[in-house]
Amino acid sequence: MTVKIVPTFPPNIEAIRARFPITGFEIFAWGPDTIHNPSNNMMPEWLIEHEKVHFRQQDGDPETWWARYISDDQFRLDQELEAHRVEYRVFCRYQKDRNKRSKYLMSIASRLASPMYGKLLPVAEAMKRIRK
């Protein structure tokens, strides 16, 4: 799959901003193949794979997916857990150092537990569920 990475916000950014504290450093999947990366930061393979999970989840209908993602906490958690698990697995393929893997797991679990996703679970629980 060819992925387009564009340095813009997605079409529904106002709805996203109304629900989440957006800083401009986030990235957004807009299926079937576009990653919106407004900060234009480098994206390692594991983040691209995370967003590809969201492409599949959107199933060709990003508008409906995003509406549910914004409004339904359990749906958002389920979607993000799947994507974070893939991200972590891909990171581990590239990084064999256990200490670095552990630090990365803590980092992405902290992200998942943050206001960016609606503080859906504590960091320790996020770590446990990502490793699953």
GROMACS .gro file of N, CA and C in nm:
model
  396
    1MET      N    1   0.083  -0.118   0.000
    1MET     CA    2   0.000   0.000   0.000
    1MET      C    3   0.088   0.125   0.000
    2THR      N    4   0.061   0.213  -0.091
    2THR     CA    5   0.131   0.341  -0.094
    2THR      C    6   0.057   0.439  -0.004
    3VAL      N    7   0.131   0.500   0.085
    3VAL     CA    8   0.073   0.594   0.180
    3VAL      C    9   0.117   0.735   0.143
    4LYS      N   10   0.020   0.826   0.145
    4LYS     CA   11   0.052   0.967   0.123
    4LYS      C   12   0.059   1.034   0.260
    5ILE      N   13   0.168   1.106   0.282
    5ILE     CA   14   0.183   1.182   0.406
    5ILE      C   15   0.181   1.329   0.367
    6VAL      N   16   0.083   1.402   0.419
    6VAL     CA   17   0.067   1.542   0.382
    6VAL      C   18   0.080   1.631   0.506
    7PRO      N   19   0.139   1.750   0.491
    7PRO     CA   20   0.163   1.839   0.605
    7PRO      C   21   0.043   1.929   0.635
    8THR      N   22  -0.073   1.869   0.644
    8THR     CA   23  -0.197   1.945   0.667
    8THR      C   24  -0.280   1.876   0.774
    9PHE      N   25  -0.382   1.946   0.821
    9PHE     CA   26  -0.479   1.886   0.911
    9PHE      C   27  -0.584   1.813   0.829
   10PRO      N   28  -0.652   1.715   0.888
   10PRO     CA   29  -0.757   1.644   0.814
   10PRO      C   30  -0.880   1.732   0.794
   11PRO      N   31  -0.969   1.692   0.705
   11PRO     CA   32  -1.087   1.774   0.676
   11PRO      C   33  -1.177   1.803   0.797
   12ASN      N   34  -1.176   1.714   0.895
   12ASN     CA   35  -1.264   1.729   1.011
   12ASN      C   36  -1.193   1.786   1.133
   13ILE      N   37  -1.089   1.863   1.113
   13ILE     CA   38  -1.008   1.910   1.226
   13ILE      C   39  -1.089   1.990   1.328
   14GLU      N   40  -1.188   2.063   1.285
   14GLU     CA   41  -1.265   2.142   1.382
   14GLU      C   42  -1.343   2.052   1.478
   15ALA      N   43  -1.399   1.944   1.428
   15ALA     CA   44  -1.468   1.848   1.516
   15ALA      C   45  -1.369   1.781   1.611
   16ILE      N   46  -1.250   1.751   1.562
   16ILE     CA   47  -1.147   1.691   1.647
   16ILE      C   48  -1.106   1.791   1.755
   17ARG      N   49  -1.082   1.915   1.716
   17ARG     CA   50  -1.041   2.019   1.812
   17ARG      C   51  -1.148   2.044   1.919
   18ALA      N   52  -1.273   2.030   1.881
   18ALA     CA   53  -1.382   2.053   1.977
   18ALA      C   54  -1.381   1.947   2.088
   19ARG      N   55  -1.321   1.832   2.062
   19ARG     CA   56  -1.322   1.722   2.160
   19ARG      C   57  -1.188   1.698   2.227
   20PHE      N   58  -1.077   1.724   2.155
   20PHE     CA   59  -0.945   1.689   2.205
   20PHE      C   60  -0.852   1.810   2.204
   21PRO      N   61  -0.754   1.812   2.297
   21PRO     CA   62  -0.656   1.922   2.300
   21PRO      C   63  -0.550   1.902   2.191
   22ILE      N   64  -0.569   1.963   2.078
   22ILE     CA   65  -0.480   1.946   1.963
   22ILE      C   66  -0.367   2.049   1.969
   23THR      N   67  -0.243   2.000   1.952
   23THR     CA   68  -0.127   2.089   1.957
   23THR      C   69  -0.067   2.114   1.819
   24GLY      N   70  -0.102   2.029   1.722
   24GLY     CA   71  -0.041   2.041   1.589
   24GLY      C   72   0.068   1.938   1.567
   25PHE      N   73   0.104   1.863   1.671
   25PHE     CA   74   0.206   1.760   1.656
   25PHE      C   75   0.145   1.621   1.640
   26GLU      N   76   0.013   1.612   1.642
   26GLU     CA   77  -0.054   1.484   1.624
   26GLU      C   78  -0.052   1.446   1.476
   27ILE      N   79  -0.080   1.318   1.451
   27ILE     CA   80  -0.097   1.271   1.313
   27ILE      C   81  -0.235   1.207   1.303
   28PHE      N   82  -0.293   1.211   1.184
   28PHE     CA   83  -0.431   1.169   1.164
   28PHE      C   84  -0.442   1.083   1.039
   29ALA      N   85  -0.507   0.968   1.052
   29ALA     CA   86  -0.533   0.883   0.936
   29ALA      C   87  -0.663   0.927   0.872
   30TRP      N   88  -0.662   0.939   0.742
   30TRP     CA   89  -0.783   0.968   0.666
   30TRP      C   90  -0.782   0.872   0.548
   31GLY      N   91  -0.855   0.762   0.565
   31GLY     CA   92  -0.853   0.653   0.468
   31GLY      C   93  -0.890   0.697   0.328
   32PRO      N   94  -0.847   0.621   0.230
   32PRO     CA   95  -0.782   0.491   0.243
   32PRO      C   96  -0.631   0.495   0.253
   33ASP      N   97  -0.568   0.615   0.237
   33ASP     CA   98  -0.423   0.612   0.226
   33ASP      C   99  -0.352   0.740   0.265
   34THR      N  100  -0.421   0.833   0.332
   34THR     CA  101  -0.358   0.963   0.360
   34THR      C  102  -0.335   0.982   0.510
   35ILE      N  103  -0.212   1.013   0.544
   35ILE     CA  104  -0.178   1.050   0.681
   35ILE      C  105  -0.156   1.200   0.683
   36HIS      N  106  -0.233   1.267   0.766
   36HIS     CA  107  -0.216   1.412   0.785
   36HIS      C  108  -0.116   1.431   0.899
   37ASN      N  109  -0.006   1.497   0.868
   37ASN     CA  110   0.104   1.519   0.961
   37ASN      C  111   0.134   1.669   0.959
   38PRO      N  112   0.051   1.750   1.027
   38PRO     CA  113   0.064   1.895   1.016
   38PRO      C  114   0.199   1.951   1.059
   39SER      N  115   0.268   1.884   1.151
   39SER     CA  116   0.400   1.934   1.194
   39SER      C  117   0.509   1.893   1.096
   40ASN      N  118   0.476   1.803   1.004
   40ASN     CA  119   0.570   1.754   0.904
   40ASN      C  120   0.694   1.688   0.966
   41ASN      N  121   0.677   1.633   1.086
   41ASN     CA  122   0.787   1.560   1.150
   41ASN      C  123   0.810   1.427   1.078
   42MET      N  124   0.931   1.375   1.091
   42MET     CA  125   0.964   1.247   1.033
   42MET      C  126   0.877   1.139   1.099
   43MET      N  127   0.830   1.046   1.017
   43MET     CA  128   0.746   0.938   1.069
   43MET      C  129   0.816   0.804   1.050
   44PRO      N  130   0.856   0.742   1.161
   44PRO     CA  131   0.919   0.609   1.147
   44PRO      C  132   0.814   0.505   1.105
   45GLU      N  133   0.864   0.393   1.059
   45GLU     CA  134   0.778   0.286   1.008
   45GLU      C  135   0.671   0.244   1.108
   46TRP      N  136   0.704   0.240   1.237
   46TRP     CA  137   0.605   0.194   1.336
   46TRP      C  138   0.488   0.290   1.349
   47LEU      N  139   0.508   0.419   1.330
   47LEU     CA  140   0.396   0.514   1.333
   47LEU      C  141   0.312   0.502   1.205
   48ILE      N  142   0.377   0.480   1.094
   48ILE     CA  143   0.303   0.460   0.969
   48ILE      C  144   0.216   0.335   0.981
   49GLU      N  145   0.271   0.229   1.038
   49GLU     CA  146   0.192   0.106   1.056
   49GLU      C  147   0.074   0.129   1.151
   50HIS      N  148   0.094   0.210   1.253
   50HIS     CA  149  -0.016   0.248   1.343
   50HIS      C  150  -0.129   0.312   1.262
   51GLU      N  151  -0.095   0.405   1.177
   51GLU     CA  152  -0.197   0.475   1.098
   51GLU      C  153  -0.260   0.382   0.995
   52LYS      N  154  -0.185   0.288   0.943
   52LYS     CA  155  -0.243   0.192   0.848
   52LYS      C  156  -0.352   0.108   0.914
   53VAL      N  157  -0.336   0.080   1.043
   53VAL     CA  158  -0.443   0.011   1.115
   53VAL      C  159  -0.571   0.094   1.109
   54HIS      N  160  -0.557   0.224   1.129
   54HIS     CA  161  -0.675   0.312   1.123
   54HIS      C  162  -0.735   0.316   0.981
   55PHE      N  163  -0.652   0.309   0.877
   55PHE     CA  164  -0.708   0.301   0.741
   55PHE      C  165  -0.799   0.180   0.729
   56ARG      N  166  -0.750   0.067   0.776
   56ARG     CA  167  -0.830  -0.056   0.769
   56ARG      C  168  -0.957  -0.043   0.853
   57GLN      N  169  -0.944   0.013   0.972
   57GLN     CA  170  -1.060   0.032   1.059
   57GLN      C  171  -1.164   0.123   0.994
   58GLN      N  172  -1.119   0.223   0.922
   58GLN     CA  173  -1.211   0.317   0.858
   58GLN      C  174  -1.289   0.253   0.745
   59ASP      N  175  -1.238   0.148   0.688
   59ASP     CA  176  -1.308   0.068   0.587
   59ASP      C  177  -1.369   0.153   0.476
   60GLY      N  178  -1.291   0.252   0.430
   60GLY     CA  179  -1.336   0.334   0.318
   60GLY      C  180  -1.433   0.445   0.356
   61ASP      N  181  -1.463   0.461   0.484
   61ASP     CA  182  -1.558   0.563   0.528
   61ASP      C  183  -1.502   0.642   0.646
   62PRO      N  184  -1.399   0.725   0.621
   62PRO     CA  185  -1.336   0.797   0.731
   62PRO      C  186  -1.431   0.893   0.803
   63GLU      N  187  -1.528   0.951   0.732
   63GLU     CA  188  -1.620   1.045   0.798
   63GLU      C  189  -1.698   0.977   0.909
   64THR      N  190  -1.754   0.859   0.881
   64THR     CA  191  -1.833   0.787   0.981
   64THR      C  192  -1.744   0.738   1.094
   65TRP      N  193  -1.627   0.684   1.058
   65TRP     CA  194  -1.534   0.635   1.160
   65TRP      C  195  -1.494   0.748   1.254
   66TRP      N  196  -1.456   0.862   1.198
   66TRP     CA  197  -1.413   0.974   1.282
   66TRP      C  198  -1.527   1.024   1.372
   67ALA      N  199  -1.647   1.029   1.321
   67ALA     CA  200  -1.761   1.074   1.403
   67ALA      C  201  -1.777   0.982   1.524
   68ARG      N  202  -1.767   0.852   1.502
   68ARG     CA  203  -1.779   0.759   1.614
   68ARG      C  204  -1.657   0.766   1.705
   69TYR      N  205  -1.540   0.780   1.646
   69TYR     CA  206  -1.414   0.790   1.723
   69TYR      C  207  -1.421   0.908   1.820
   70ILE      N  208  -1.473   1.019   1.774
   70ILE     CA  209  -1.482   1.140   1.857
   70ILE      C  210  -1.585   1.123   1.968
   71SER      N  211  -1.695   1.059   1.940
   71SER     CA  212  -1.807   1.056   2.035
   71SER      C  213  -1.812   0.934   2.126
   72ASP      N  214  -1.747   0.825   2.091
   72ASP     CA  215  -1.763   0.698   2.162
   72ASP      C  216  -1.630   0.656   2.225
   73ASP      N  217  -1.619   0.676   2.357
   73ASP     CA  218  -1.493   0.647   2.426
   73ASP      C  219  -1.449   0.502   2.414
   74GLN      N  220  -1.541   0.408   2.428
   74GLN     CA  221  -1.503   0.267   2.420
   74GLN      C  222  -1.457   0.230   2.278
   75PHE      N  223  -1.526   0.282   2.179
   75PHE     CA  224  -1.485   0.259   2.040
   75PHE      C  225  -1.344   0.314   2.018
   76ARG      N  226  -1.320   0.437   2.065
   76ARG     CA  227  -1.188   0.500   2.048
   76ARG      C  228  -1.081   0.416   2.117
   77LEU      N  229  -1.108   0.370   2.238
   77LEU     CA  230  -1.010   0.288   2.309
   77LEU      C  231  -0.981   0.159   2.233
   78ASP      N  232  -1.084   0.092   2.186
   78ASP     CA  233  -1.065  -0.031   2.110
   78ASP      C  234  -0.982  -0.007   1.984
   79GLN      N  235  -1.013   0.100   1.913
   79GLN     CA  236  -0.940   0.132   1.790
   79GLN      C  237  -0.794   0.164   1.819
   80GLU      N  238  -0.770   0.242   1.923
   80GLU     CA  239  -0.633   0.282   1.955
   80GLU      C  240  -0.552   0.167   2.014
   81LEU      N  241  -0.615   0.082   2.093
   81LEU     CA  242  -0.540  -0.033   2.145
   81LEU      C  243  -0.488  -0.119   2.031
   82GLU      N  244  -0.572  -0.145   1.933
   82GLU     CA  245  -0.528  -0.225   1.819
   82GLU      C  246  -0.411  -0.157   1.747
   83ALA      N  247  -0.422  -0.028   1.723
   83ALA     CA  248  -0.317   0.045   1.652
   83ALA      C  249  -0.189   0.056   1.734
   84HIS      N  250  -0.202   0.079   1.865
   84HIS     CA  251  -0.083   0.087   1.951
   84HIS      C  252  -0.013  -0.048   1.962
   85ARG      N  253  -0.088  -0.156   1.963
   85ARG     CA  254  -0.026  -0.290   1.967
   85ARG      C  255   0.059  -0.313   1.842
   86VAL      N  256   0.004  -0.278   1.727
   86VAL     CA  257   0.079  -0.294   1.602
   86VAL      C  258   0.202  -0.204   1.605
   87GLU      N  259   0.185  -0.080   1.647
   87GLU     CA  260   0.298   0.013   1.655
   87GLU      C  261   0.410  -0.046   1.742
   88TYR      N  262   0.374  -0.098   1.858
   88TYR     CA  263   0.473  -0.153   1.949
   88TYR      C  264   0.542  -0.276   1.889
   89ARG      N  265   0.465  -0.364   1.826
   89ARG     CA  266   0.525  -0.483   1.764
   89ARG      C  267   0.624  -0.444   1.655
   90VAL      N  268   0.588  -0.347   1.572
   90VAL     CA  269   0.678  -0.305   1.465
   90VAL      C  270   0.803  -0.239   1.524
   91PHE      N  271   0.785  -0.154   1.626
   91PHE     CA  272   0.900  -0.094   1.692
   91PHE      C  273   0.995  -0.203   1.742
   92CYS      N  274   0.941  -0.308   1.802
   92CYS     CA  275   1.023  -0.416   1.857
   92CYS      C  276   1.098  -0.493   1.749
   93ARG      N  277   1.044  -0.496   1.628
   93ARG     CA  278   1.117  -0.560   1.517
   93ARG      C  279   1.245  -0.484   1.485
   94TYR      N  280   1.240  -0.352   1.500
   94TYR     CA  281   1.355  -0.268   1.470
   94TYR      C  282   1.450  -0.253   1.589
   95GLN      N  283   1.395  -0.263   1.709
   95GLN     CA  284   1.474  -0.237   1.829
   95GLN      C  285   1.483  -0.363   1.915
   96LYS      N  286   1.603  -0.417   1.928
   96LYS     CA  287   1.622  -0.540   2.004
   96LYS      C  288   1.659  -0.513   2.150
   97ASP      N  289   1.700  -0.392   2.182
   97ASP     CA  290   1.739  -0.356   2.318
   97ASP      C  291   1.615  -0.353   2.409
   98ARG      N  292   1.613  -0.440   2.510
   98ARG     CA  293   1.496  -0.451   2.598
   98ARG      C  294   1.467  -0.322   2.675
   99ASN      N  295   1.570  -0.250   2.713
   99ASN     CA  296   1.550  -0.124   2.785
   99ASN      C  297   1.482  -0.021   2.696
  100LYS      N  298   1.525  -0.013   2.571
  100LYS     CA  299   1.463   0.081   2.478
  100LYS      C  300   1.320   0.041   2.446
  101ARG      N  301   1.295  -0.090   2.436
  101ARG     CA  302   1.159  -0.138   2.414
  101ARG      C  303   1.070  -0.098   2.532
  102SER      N  304   1.120  -0.116   2.651
  102SER     CA  305   1.045  -0.083   2.772
  102SER      C  306   1.014   0.067   2.778
  103LYS      N  307   1.112   0.149   2.746
  103LYS     CA  308   1.091   0.294   2.745
  103LYS      C  309   0.989   0.334   2.639
  104TYR      N  310   0.994   0.269   2.524
  104TYR     CA  311   0.898   0.301   2.419
  104TYR      C  312   0.757   0.260   2.459
  105LEU      N  313   0.746   0.142   2.520
  105LEU     CA  314   0.616   0.098   2.569
  105LEU      C  315   0.560   0.199   2.668
  106MET      N  316   0.641   0.246   2.761
  106MET     CA  317   0.597   0.347   2.858
  106MET      C  318   0.554   0.474   2.786
  107SER      N  319   0.628   0.512   2.685
  107SER     CA  320   0.598   0.634   2.610
  107SER      C  321   0.463   0.624   2.538
  108ILE      N  322   0.440   0.514   2.468
  108ILE     CA  323   0.314   0.505   2.394
  108ILE      C  324   0.196   0.478   2.487
  109ALA      N  325   0.221   0.409   2.599
  109ALA     CA  326   0.114   0.389   2.697
  109ALA      C  327   0.076   0.523   2.761
  110SER      N  328   0.175   0.606   2.787
  110SER     CA  329   0.148   0.740   2.842
  110SER      C  330   0.069   0.823   2.742
  111ARG      N  331   0.102   0.810   2.615
  111ARG     CA  332   0.027   0.880   2.511
  111ARG      C  333  -0.119   0.832   2.510
  112LEU      N  334  -0.137   0.699   2.513
  112LEU     CA  335  -0.272   0.644   2.510
  112LEU      C  336  -0.353   0.686   2.632
  113ALA      N  337  -0.287   0.703   2.747
  113ALA     CA  338  -0.355   0.742   2.871
  113ALA      C  339  -0.372   0.893   2.885
  114SER      N  340  -0.325   0.969   2.789
  114SER     CA  341  -0.323   1.115   2.799
  114SER      C  342  -0.456   1.180   2.758
  115PRO      N  343  -0.469   1.310   2.782
  115PRO     CA  344  -0.587   1.383   2.737
  115PRO      C  345  -0.605   1.379   2.585
  116MET      N  346  -0.497   1.356   2.511
  116MET     CA  347  -0.507   1.349   2.366
  116MET      C  348  -0.610   1.246   2.322
  117TYR      N  349  -0.623   1.137   2.399
  117TYR     CA  350  -0.721   1.033   2.367
  117TYR      C  351  -0.838   1.033   2.464
  118GLY      N  352  -0.843   1.127   2.554
  118GLY     CA  353  -0.955   1.137   2.646
  118GLY      C  354  -0.932   1.069   2.780
  119LYS      N  355  -0.805   1.046   2.817
  119LYS     CA  356  -0.772   0.984   2.946
  119LYS      C  357  -0.856   0.859   2.971
  120LEU      N  358  -0.850   0.765   2.880
  120LEU     CA  359  -0.938   0.649   2.883
  120LEU      C  360  -0.897   0.540   2.981
  121LEU      N  361  -0.770   0.537   3.021
  121LEU     CA  362  -0.724   0.437   3.115
  121LEU      C  363  -0.591   0.480   3.175
  122PRO      N  364  -0.553   0.423   3.290
  122PRO     CA  365  -0.424   0.457   3.351
  122PRO      C  366  -0.307   0.402   3.269
  123VAL      N  367  -0.191   0.461   3.286
  123VAL     CA  368  -0.072   0.422   3.211
  123VAL      C  369  -0.039   0.274   3.231
  124ALA      N  370  -0.041   0.226   3.355
  124ALA     CA  371  -0.006   0.086   3.381
  124ALA      C  372  -0.101  -0.009   3.307
  125GLU      N  373  -0.229   0.024   3.305
  125GLU     CA  374  -0.325  -0.059   3.234
  125GLU      C  375  -0.303  -0.050   3.083
  126ALA      N  376  -0.269   0.068   3.034
  126ALA     CA  377  -0.238   0.084   2.891
  126ALA      C  378  -0.118  -0.001   2.853
  127MET      N  379  -0.015  -0.002   2.935
  127MET     CA  380   0.103  -0.084   2.907
  127MET      C  381   0.065  -0.231   2.900
  128LYS      N  382  -0.011  -0.276   2.996
  128LYS     CA  383  -0.052  -0.417   3.000
  128LYS      C  384  -0.133  -0.454   2.876
  129ARG      N  385  -0.225  -0.366   2.836
  129ARG     CA  386  -0.313  -0.398   2.723
  129ARG      C  387  -0.242  -0.384   2.588
  130ILE      N  388  -0.142  -0.298   2.578
  130ILE     CA  389  -0.064  -0.287   2.454
  130ILE      C  390   0.023  -0.412   2.436
  131ARG      N  391   0.080  -0.460   2.544
  131ARG     CA  392   0.166  -0.580   2.537
  131ARG      C  393   0.087  -0.705   2.502
  132LYS      N  394  -0.039  -0.705   2.528
  132LYS     CA  395  -0.126  -0.822   2.508
  132LYS      C  396  -0.111  -0.882   2.371
   0.00000   0.00000   0.00000
